[in-house]
mmCIF file of C-alpha atoms in Angstrom:
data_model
loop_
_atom_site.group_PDB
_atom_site.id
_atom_site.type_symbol
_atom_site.label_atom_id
_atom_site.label_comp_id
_atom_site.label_asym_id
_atom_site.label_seq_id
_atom_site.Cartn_x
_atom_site.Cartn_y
_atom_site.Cartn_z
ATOM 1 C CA UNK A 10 -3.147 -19.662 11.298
ATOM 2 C CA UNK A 11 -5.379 -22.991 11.680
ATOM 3 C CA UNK A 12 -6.558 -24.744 8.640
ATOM 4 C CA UNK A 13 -7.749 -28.313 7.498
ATOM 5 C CA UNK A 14 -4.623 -28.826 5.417
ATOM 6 C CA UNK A 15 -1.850 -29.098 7.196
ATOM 7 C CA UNK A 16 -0.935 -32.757 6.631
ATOM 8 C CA UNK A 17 -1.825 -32.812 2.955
ATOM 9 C CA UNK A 18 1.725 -32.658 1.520
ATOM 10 C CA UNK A 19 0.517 -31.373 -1.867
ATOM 11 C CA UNK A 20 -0.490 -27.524 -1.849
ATOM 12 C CA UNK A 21 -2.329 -27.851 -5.240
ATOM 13 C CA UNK A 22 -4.127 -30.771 -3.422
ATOM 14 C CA UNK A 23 -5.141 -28.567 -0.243
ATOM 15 C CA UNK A 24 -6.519 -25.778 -2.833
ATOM 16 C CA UNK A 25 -8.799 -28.163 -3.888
ATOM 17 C CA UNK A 26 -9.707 -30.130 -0.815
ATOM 18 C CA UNK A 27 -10.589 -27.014 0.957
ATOM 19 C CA UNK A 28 -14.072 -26.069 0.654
ATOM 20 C CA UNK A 29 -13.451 -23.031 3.065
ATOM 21 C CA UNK A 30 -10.498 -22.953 5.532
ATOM 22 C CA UNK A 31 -10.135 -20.949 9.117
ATOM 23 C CA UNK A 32 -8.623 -17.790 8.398
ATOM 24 C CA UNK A 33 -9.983 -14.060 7.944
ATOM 25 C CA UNK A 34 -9.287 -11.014 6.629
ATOM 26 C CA UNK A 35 -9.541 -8.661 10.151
ATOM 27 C CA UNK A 36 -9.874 -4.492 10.284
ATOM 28 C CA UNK A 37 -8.823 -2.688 13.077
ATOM 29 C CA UNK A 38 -10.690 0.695 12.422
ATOM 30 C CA UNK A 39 -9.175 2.412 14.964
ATOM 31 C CA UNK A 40 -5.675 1.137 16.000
ATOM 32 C CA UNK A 41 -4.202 4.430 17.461
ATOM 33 C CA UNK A 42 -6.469 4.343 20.150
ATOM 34 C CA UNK A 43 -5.010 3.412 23.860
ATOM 35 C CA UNK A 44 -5.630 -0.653 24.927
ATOM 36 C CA UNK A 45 -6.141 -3.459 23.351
ATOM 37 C CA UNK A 46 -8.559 -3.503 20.044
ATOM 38 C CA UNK A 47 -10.880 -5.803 18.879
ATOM 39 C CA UNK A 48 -10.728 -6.023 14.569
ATOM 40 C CA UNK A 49 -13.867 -6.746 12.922
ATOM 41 C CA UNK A 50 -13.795 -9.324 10.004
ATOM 42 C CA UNK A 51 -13.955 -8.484 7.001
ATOM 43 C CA UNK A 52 -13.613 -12.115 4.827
ATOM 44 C CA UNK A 53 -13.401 -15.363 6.445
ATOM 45 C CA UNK A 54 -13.451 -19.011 5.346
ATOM 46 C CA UNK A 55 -10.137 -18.266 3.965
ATOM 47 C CA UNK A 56 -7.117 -20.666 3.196
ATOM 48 C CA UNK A 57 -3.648 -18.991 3.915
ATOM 49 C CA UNK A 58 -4.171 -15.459 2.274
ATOM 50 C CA UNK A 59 -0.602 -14.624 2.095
ATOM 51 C CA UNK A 60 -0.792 -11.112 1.252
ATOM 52 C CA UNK A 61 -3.480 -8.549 1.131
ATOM 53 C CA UNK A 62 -3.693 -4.916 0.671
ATOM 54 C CA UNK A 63 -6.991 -2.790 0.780
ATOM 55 C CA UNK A 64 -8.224 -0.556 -2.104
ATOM 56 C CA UNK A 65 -11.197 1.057 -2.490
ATOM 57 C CA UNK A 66 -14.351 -0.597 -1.519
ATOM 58 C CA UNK A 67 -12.310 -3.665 -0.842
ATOM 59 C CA UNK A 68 -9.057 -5.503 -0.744
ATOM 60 C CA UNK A 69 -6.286 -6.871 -3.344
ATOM 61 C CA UNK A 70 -5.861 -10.727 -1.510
ATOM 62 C CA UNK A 71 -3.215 -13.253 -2.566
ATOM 63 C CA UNK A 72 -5.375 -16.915 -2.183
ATOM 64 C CA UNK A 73 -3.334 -20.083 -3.077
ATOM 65 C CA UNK A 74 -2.835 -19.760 -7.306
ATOM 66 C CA UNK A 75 -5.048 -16.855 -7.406
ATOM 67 C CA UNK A 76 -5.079 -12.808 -6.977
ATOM 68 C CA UNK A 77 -8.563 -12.233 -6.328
ATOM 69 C CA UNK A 78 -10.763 -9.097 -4.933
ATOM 70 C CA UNK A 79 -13.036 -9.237 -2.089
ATOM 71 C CA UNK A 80 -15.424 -5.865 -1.924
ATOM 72 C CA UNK A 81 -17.779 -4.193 0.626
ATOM 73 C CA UNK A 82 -20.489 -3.263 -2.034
ATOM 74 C CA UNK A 83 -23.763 -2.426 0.527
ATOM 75 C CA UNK A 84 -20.603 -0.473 3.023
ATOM 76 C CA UNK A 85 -21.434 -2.721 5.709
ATOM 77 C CA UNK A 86 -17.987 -3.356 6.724
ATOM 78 C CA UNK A 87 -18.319 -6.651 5.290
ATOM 79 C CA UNK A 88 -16.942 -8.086 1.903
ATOM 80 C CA UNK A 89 -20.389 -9.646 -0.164
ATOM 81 C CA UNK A 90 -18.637 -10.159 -3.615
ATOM 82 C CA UNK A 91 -15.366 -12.130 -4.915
ATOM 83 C CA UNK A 92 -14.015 -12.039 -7.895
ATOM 84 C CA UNK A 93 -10.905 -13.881 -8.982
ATOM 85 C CA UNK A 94 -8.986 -11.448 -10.882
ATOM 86 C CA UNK A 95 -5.725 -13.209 -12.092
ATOM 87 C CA UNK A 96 -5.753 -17.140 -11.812
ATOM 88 C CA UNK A 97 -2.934 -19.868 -11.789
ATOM 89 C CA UNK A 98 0.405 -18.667 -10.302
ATOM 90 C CA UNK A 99 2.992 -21.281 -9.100
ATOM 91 C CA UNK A 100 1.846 -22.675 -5.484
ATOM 92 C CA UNK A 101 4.837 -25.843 -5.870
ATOM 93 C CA UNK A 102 6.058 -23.993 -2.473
ATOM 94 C CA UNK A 103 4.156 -22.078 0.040
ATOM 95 C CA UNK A 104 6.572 -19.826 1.381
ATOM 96 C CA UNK A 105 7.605 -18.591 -2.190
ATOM 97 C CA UNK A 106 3.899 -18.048 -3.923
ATOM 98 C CA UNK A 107 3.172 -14.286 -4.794
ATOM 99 C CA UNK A 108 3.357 -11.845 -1.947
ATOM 100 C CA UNK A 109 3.875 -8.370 -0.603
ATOM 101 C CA UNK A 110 1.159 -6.687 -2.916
ATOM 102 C CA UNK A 111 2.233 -2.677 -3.279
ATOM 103 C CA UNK A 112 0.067 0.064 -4.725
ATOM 104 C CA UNK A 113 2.695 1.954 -6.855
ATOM 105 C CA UNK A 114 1.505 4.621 -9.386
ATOM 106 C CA UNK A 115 -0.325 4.508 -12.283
ATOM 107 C CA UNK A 116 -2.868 2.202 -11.394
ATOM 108 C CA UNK A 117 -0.267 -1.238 -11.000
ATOM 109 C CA UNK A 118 0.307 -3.232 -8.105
ATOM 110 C CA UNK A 119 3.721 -4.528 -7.488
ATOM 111 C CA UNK A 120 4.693 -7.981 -6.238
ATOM 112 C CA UNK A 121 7.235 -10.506 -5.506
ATOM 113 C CA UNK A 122 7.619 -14.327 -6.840
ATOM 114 C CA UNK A 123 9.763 -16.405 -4.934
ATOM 115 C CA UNK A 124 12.581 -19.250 -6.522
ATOM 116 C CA UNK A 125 10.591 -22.674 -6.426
ATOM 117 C CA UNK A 126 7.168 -21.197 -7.614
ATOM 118 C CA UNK A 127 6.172 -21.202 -12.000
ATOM 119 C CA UNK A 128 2.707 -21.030 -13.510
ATOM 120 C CA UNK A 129 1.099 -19.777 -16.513
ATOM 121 C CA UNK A 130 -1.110 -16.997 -15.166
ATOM 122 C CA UNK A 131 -4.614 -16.220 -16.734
ATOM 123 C CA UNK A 132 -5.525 -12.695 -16.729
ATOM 124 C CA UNK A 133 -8.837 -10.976 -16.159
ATOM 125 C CA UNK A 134 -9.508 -10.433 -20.022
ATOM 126 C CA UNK A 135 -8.551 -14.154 -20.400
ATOM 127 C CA UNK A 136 -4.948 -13.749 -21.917
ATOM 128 C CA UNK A 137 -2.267 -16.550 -20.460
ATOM 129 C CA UNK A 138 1.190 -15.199 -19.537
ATOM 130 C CA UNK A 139 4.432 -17.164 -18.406
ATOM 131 C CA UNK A 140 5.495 -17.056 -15.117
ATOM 132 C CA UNK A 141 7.845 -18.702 -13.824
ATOM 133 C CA UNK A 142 10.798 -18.801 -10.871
ATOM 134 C CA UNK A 143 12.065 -15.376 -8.861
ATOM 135 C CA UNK A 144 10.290 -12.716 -10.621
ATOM 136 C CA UNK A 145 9.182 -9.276 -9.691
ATOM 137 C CA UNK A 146 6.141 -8.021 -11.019
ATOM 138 C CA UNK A 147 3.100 -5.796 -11.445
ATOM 139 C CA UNK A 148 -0.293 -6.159 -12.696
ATOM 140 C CA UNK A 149 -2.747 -3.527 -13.109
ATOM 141 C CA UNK A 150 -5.839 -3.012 -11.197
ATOM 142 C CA UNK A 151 -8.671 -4.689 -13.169
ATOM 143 C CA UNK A 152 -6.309 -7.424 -13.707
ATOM 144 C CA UNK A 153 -6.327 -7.213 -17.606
ATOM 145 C CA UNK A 154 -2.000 -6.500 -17.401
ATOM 146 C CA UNK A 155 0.988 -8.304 -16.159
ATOM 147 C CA UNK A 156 4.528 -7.092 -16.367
ATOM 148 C CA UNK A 157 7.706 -8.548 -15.441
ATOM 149 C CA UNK A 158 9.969 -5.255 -13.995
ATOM 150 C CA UNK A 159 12.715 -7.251 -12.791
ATOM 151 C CA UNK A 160 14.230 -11.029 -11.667
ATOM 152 C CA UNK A 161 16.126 -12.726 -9.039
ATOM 153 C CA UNK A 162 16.820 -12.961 -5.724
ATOM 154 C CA UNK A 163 15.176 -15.905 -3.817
ATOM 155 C CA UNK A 164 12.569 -14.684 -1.528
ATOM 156 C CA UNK A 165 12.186 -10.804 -1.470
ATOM 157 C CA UNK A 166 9.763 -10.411 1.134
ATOM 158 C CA UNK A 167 9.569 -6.951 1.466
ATOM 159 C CA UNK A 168 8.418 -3.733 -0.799
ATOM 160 C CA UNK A 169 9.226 -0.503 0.844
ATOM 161 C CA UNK A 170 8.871 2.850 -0.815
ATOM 162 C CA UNK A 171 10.077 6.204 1.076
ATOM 163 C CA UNK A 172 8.758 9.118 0.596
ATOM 164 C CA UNK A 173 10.459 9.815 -2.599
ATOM 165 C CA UNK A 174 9.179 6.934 -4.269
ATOM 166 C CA UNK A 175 12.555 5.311 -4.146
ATOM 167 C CA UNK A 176 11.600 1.545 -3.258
ATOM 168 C CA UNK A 177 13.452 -0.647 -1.354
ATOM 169 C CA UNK A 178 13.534 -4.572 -1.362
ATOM 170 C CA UNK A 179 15.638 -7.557 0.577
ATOM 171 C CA UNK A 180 16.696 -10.995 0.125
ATOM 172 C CA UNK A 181 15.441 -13.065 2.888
ATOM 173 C CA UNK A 182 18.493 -14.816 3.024
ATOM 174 C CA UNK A 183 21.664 -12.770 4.538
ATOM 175 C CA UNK A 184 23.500 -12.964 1.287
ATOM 176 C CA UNK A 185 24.602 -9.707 0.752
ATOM 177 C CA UNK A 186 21.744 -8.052 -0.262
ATOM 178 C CA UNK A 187 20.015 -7.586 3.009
ATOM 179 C CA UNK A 188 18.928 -4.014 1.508
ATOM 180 C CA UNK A 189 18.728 -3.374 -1.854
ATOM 181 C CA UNK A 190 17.343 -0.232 -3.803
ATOM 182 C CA UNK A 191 15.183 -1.865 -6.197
ATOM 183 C CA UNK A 192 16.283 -1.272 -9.772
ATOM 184 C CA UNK A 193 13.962 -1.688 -12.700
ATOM 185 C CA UNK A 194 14.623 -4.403 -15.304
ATOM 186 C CA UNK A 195 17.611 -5.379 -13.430
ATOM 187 C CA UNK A 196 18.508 -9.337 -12.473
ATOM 188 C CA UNK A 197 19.501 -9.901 -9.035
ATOM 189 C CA UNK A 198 21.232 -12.889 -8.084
ATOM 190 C CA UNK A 199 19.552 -16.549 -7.443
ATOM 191 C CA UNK A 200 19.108 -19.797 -6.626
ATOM 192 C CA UNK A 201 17.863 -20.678 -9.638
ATOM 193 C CA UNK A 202 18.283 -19.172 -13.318
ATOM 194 C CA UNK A 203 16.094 -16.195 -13.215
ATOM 195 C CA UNK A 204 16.908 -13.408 -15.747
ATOM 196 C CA UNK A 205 15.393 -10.445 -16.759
ATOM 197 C CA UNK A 206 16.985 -10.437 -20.182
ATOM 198 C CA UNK A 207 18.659 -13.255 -21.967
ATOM 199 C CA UNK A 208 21.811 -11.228 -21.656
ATOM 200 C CA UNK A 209 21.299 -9.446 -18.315
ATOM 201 C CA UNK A 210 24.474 -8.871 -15.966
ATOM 202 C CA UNK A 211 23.744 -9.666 -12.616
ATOM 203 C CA UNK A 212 23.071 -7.286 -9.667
ATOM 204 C CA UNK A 213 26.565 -6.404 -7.600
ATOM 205 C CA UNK A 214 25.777 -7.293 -3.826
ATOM 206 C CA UNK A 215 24.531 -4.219 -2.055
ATOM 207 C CA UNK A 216 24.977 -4.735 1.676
ATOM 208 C CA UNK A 217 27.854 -6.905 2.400
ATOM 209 C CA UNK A 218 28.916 -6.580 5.549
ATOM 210 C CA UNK A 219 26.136 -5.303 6.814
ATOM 211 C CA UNK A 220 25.712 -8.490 8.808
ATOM 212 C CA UNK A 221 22.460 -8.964 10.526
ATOM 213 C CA UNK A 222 22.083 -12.394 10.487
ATOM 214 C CA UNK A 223 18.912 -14.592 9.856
ATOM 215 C CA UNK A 224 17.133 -16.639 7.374
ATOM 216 C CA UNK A 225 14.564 -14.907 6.841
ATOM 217 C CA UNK A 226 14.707 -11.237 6.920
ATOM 218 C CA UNK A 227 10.325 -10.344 6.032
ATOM 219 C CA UNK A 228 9.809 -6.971 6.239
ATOM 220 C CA UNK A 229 11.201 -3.154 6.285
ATOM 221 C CA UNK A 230 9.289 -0.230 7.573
ATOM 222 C CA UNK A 231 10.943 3.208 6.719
ATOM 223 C CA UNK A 232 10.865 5.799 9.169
ATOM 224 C CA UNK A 233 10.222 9.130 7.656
ATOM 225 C CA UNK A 234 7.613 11.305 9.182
ATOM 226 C CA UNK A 235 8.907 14.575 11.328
ATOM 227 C CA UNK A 236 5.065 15.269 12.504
ATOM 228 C CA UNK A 237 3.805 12.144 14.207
ATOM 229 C CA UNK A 238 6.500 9.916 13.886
ATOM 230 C CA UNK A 239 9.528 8.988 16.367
ATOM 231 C CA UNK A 240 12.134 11.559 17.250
ATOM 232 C CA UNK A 241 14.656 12.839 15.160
ATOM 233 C CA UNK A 242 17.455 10.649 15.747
ATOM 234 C CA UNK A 243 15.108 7.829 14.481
ATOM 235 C CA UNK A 244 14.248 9.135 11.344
ATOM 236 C CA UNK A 245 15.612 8.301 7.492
ATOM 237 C CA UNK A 246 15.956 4.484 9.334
ATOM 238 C CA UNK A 247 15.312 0.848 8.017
ATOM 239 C CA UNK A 248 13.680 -1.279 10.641
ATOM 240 C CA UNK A 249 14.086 -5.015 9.447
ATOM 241 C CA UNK A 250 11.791 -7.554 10.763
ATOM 242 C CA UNK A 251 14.051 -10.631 11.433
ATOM 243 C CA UNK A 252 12.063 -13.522 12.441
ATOM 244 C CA UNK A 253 15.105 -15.593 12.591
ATOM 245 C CA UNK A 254 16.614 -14.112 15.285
ATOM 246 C CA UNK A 255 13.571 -12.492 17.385
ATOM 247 C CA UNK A 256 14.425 -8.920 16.471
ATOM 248 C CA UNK A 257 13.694 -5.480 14.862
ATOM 249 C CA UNK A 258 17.172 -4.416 13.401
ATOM 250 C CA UNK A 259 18.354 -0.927 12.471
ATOM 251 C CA UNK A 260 19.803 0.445 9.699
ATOM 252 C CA UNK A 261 20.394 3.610 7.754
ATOM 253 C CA UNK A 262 20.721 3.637 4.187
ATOM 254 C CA UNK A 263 23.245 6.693 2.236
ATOM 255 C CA UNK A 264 23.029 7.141 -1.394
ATOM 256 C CA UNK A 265 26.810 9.202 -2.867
ATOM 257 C CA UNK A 266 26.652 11.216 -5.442
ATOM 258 C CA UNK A 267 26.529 8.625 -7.827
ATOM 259 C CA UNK A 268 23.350 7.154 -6.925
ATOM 260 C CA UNK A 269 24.848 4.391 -5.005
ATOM 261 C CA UNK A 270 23.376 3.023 -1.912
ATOM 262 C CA UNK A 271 25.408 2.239 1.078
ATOM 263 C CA UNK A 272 23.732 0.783 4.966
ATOM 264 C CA UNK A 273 25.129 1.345 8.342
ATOM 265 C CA UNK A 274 24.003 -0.968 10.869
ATOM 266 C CA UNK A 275 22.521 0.604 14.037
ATOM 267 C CA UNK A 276 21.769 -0.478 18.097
ATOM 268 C CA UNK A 277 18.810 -2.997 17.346
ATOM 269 C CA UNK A 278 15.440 -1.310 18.179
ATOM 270 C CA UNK A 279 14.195 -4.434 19.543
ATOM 271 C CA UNK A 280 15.458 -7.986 20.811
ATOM 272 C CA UNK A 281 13.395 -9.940 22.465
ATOM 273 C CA UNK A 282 14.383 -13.576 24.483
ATOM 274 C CA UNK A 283 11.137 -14.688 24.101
ATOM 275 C CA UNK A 284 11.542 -17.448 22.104
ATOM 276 C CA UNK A 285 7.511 -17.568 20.743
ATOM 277 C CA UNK A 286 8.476 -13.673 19.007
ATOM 278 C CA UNK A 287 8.476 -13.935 15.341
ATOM 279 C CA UNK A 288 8.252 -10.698 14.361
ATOM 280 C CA UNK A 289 7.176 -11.495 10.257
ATOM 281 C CA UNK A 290 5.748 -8.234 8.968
ATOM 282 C CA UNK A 291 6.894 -4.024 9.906
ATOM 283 C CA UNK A 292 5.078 -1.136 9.385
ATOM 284 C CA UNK A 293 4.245 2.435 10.357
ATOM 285 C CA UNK A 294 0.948 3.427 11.156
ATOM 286 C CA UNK A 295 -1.074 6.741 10.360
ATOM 287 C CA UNK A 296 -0.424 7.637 14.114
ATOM 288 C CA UNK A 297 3.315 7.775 13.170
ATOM 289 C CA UNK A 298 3.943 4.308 15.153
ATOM 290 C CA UNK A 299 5.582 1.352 14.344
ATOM 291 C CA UNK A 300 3.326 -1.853 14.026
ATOM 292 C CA UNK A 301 4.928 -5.524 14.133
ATOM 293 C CA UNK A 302 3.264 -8.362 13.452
ATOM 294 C CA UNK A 303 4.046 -11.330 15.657
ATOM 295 C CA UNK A 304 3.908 -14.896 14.418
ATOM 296 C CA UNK A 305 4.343 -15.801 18.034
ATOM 297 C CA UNK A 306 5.366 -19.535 17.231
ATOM 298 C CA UNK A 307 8.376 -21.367 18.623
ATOM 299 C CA UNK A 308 8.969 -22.926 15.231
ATOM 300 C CA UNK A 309 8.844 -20.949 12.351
ATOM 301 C CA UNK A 310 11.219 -23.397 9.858
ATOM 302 C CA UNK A 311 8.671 -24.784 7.175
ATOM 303 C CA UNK A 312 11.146 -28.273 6.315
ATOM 304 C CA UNK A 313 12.975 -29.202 9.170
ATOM 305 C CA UNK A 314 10.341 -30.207 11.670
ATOM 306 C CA UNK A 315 6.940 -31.634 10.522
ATOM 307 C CA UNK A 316 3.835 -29.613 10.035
ATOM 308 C CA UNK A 317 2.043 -31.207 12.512
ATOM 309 C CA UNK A 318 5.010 -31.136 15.352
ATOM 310 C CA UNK A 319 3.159 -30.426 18.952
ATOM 311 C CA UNK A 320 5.226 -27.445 19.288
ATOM 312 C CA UNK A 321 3.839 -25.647 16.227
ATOM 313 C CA UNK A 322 1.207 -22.704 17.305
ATOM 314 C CA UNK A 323 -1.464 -23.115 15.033
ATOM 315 C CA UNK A 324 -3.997 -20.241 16.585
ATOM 316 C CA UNK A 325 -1.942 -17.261 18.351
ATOM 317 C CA UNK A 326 -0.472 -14.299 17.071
ATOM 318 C CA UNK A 327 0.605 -11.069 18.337
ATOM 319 C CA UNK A 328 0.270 -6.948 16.952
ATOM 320 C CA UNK A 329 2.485 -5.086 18.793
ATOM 321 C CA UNK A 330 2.318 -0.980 18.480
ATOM 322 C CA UNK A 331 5.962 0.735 19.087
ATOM 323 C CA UNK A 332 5.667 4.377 20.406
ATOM 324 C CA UNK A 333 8.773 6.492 21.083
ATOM 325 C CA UNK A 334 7.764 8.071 25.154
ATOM 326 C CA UNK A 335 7.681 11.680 23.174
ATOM 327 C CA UNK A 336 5.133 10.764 20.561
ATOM 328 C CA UNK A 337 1.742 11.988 21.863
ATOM 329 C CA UNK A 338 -1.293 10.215 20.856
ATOM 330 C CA UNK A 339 -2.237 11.148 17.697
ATOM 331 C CA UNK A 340 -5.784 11.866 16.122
ATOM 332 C CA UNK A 341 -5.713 10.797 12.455
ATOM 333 C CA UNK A 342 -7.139 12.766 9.983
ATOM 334 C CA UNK A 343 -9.870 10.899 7.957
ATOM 335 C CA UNK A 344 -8.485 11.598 4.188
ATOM 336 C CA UNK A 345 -11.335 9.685 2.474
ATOM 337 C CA UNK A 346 -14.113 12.160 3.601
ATOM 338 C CA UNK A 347 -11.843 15.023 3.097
ATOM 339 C CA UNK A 348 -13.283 17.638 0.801
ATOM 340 C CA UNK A 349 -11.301 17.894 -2.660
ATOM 341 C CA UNK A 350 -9.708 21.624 -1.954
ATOM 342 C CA UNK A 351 -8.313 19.359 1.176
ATOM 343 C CA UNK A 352 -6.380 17.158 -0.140
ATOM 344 C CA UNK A 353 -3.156 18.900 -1.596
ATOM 345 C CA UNK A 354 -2.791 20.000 2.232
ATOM 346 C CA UNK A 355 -2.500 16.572 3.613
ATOM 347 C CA UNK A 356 -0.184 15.416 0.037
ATOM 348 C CA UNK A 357 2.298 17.585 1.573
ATOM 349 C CA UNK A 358 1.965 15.977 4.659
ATOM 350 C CA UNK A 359 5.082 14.965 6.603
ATOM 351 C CA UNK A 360 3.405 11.793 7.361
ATOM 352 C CA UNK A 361 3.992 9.022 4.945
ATOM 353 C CA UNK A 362 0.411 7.409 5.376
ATOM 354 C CA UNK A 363 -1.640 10.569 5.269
ATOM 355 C CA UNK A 364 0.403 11.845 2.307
ATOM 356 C CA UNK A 365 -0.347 8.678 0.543
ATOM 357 C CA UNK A 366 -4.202 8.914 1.050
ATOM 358 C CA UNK A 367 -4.157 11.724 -0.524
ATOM 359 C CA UNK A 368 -2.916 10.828 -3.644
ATOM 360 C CA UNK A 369 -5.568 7.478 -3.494
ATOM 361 C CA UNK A 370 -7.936 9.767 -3.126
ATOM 362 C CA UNK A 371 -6.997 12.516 -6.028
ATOM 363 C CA UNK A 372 -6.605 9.492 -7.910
ATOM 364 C CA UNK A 373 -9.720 8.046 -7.130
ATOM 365 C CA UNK A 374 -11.779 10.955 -7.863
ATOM 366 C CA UNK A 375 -10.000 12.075 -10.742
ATOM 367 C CA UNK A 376 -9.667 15.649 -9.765
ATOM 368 C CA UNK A 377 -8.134 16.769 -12.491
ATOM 369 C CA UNK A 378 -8.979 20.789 -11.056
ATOM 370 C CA UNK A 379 -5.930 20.139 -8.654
ATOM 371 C CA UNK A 380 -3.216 20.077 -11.135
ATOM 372 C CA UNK A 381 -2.284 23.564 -11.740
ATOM 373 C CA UNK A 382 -1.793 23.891 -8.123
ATOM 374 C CA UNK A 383 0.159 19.998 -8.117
ATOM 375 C CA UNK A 384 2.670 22.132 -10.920
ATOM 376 C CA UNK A 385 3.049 25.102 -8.767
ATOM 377 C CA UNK A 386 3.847 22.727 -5.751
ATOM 378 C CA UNK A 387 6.056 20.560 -7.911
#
């Protein structure tokens, strides 16, 4: 990532010096397909977009103090219109501003507030809501509602929801809570005061022991899919990007008859001695392949050694695709043009991506003729 900014010490400062920065906003239609792609882009003349996820005609983007939405409204490919749904979130700290935007159901989108980050927060329909410190939260789709659904933790830079809609979140720090089943309305431990309730109990730690080491744990893709995904020994498996360290760590999570979650630490499914391999963001594809994004810097510590050290890598960056030698190349099944009697076939798709599509879609449309066969499949 190259911008204009990097020696301006103040990030509200670089918000407003910026007129438009260096980065994009890049698709890569077809990613399953053998050799290298080329992505199109989609936005550019961006500043550090720290999280985006797509929707619709268009994508949810995180952009300094601001959750805006950038749309394709002519279906060029190309985003023509902005709109800045939800303005003013904390930006005192780059690595701790809003991130990991998740689609979770009925219409919200879930997200994560790191420890040294507060704002009051401006919603679409002009109402101005607290935020301050760790906080998880969720705001609706046109940007009219924000909720607080839990607190703590310092950095939790991943949101990862199985197939059962159980999700699962991480401190980036190895402090015992290196997996955690995300509990609503619950206060996880922090740096700084961050409660829930006035009188909330704090979180027990959920993974000591586990011991993977690192700084600055940023992702976890969950391995579920028996049709297109890696082999069977693989499956019901956390892969943890760990930047820190230059690896892809293993674990499987147990829940006992209580409810309680407990993680077994597996052979690493990748370690690399490259010392430019930052792997900073996991997840599995529609082909049922695992996707890593690589910051591909030598430095990746954001206080020790100055922004504009020679050694920083200011331009590169790697995708990596991560196929198991018995997964065959997979043709994915385009869910958005499927007709609507489709679409309960590829919900009960072993695939986690396809099966997800589906429900976008039934939501989208509103096909409220599928439910009595959604009860009889419940």
């Amino acid at each position: 990532m190259d911008t204009d900014c990097t020696r301006i010490s103040k990030r509200q400062r670089c918000v407003q010096v910026c007129a438009g920065g260096k980065d994009q906003i890049l698709v890569f239609d077809r990613p399953w397909e053998k050799g290298p792609q080329k992505p199109r882009i989609f936005a550019d003349n961006l500043v550090m977009p720290v999280s985006v996820l797509p929707h619709n005609d268009g994508v949810f983007m995180v952009h300094g103090p601001d959750v805006e939405f950038l749309s394709d409204s002519d279906g060029d490919g190309v985003a023509d219109k902005r709109e800045k749904l939800i303005r003013g979130f904390g930006i005192q700290d780059t690595h701790t501003t809003i991130h990991q935007l998740t689609r979770t159901p009925g219409g919200w989108i879930a997200f994560s507030q790191g420890c040294n980050s507060f704002g009051t927060v401006t919603l679409a329909n002009g109402e101005k809501v607290p935020f301050n410190r760790s906080l998880i939260g969720r705001f609706s789709v046109d940007g009219k509602r924000l909720e607080t659904i839990g607190a703590g933790m310092n950095n939790i830079w991943a949101w990862a929801i199985n197939d059962e809609g159980r999700t699962f979140i991480h401190e980036a720090n190895d402090f015992g809570y290196s997996q955690a089943a995300f509990d609503r309305d619950v206060t996880y431990p922090s740096f700084v005061k961050a409660l829930r309730y006035p009188d909330s109990m704090k979180h027990p730690p959920t993974a000591q022991g586990l011991g993977l080491g690192g700084t600055g744990f940023s992702g976890i893709a969950i391995s579920q899919d028996s049709q297109r995904g890696f082999p069977e020994q693989w499956q019901n498996v956390h892969f943890v990007a760990n930047p820190i360290t230059g690896a892809i760590n293993s674990v499987r999570p147990s829940v006992d008859s209580r409810g309680v979650y407990s993680y077994e630490k597996l052979e690493d499914l990748l370690v690399s001695d490259d010392l430019m391999f930052r792997p900073v963001a996991v997840e599995f594809g529609p082909d049922g392949c695992l996707y890593v994004i690589d910051c591909y810097n030598r430095i990746i510590s954001h206080n020790e050694v100055s922004t504009d050290h020679p050694a920083r890598d200011k331009k590169s960056g790697r995708i990596w695709r991560i196929r198991h030698k018995s997964q065959k190349p997979a043709e994915v099944p385009n869910v958005e043009k499927a007709a609507d009697a489709q679409l309960v076939k590829h919900l009960l798709s072993a695939n986690t991506w396809e099966s997800r599509a589906a429900w976008h879609q039934i939501e989208k449309r509103q096909l409220k003729s599928l439910v009595p066969q959604l009860k009889r499949w419940l």
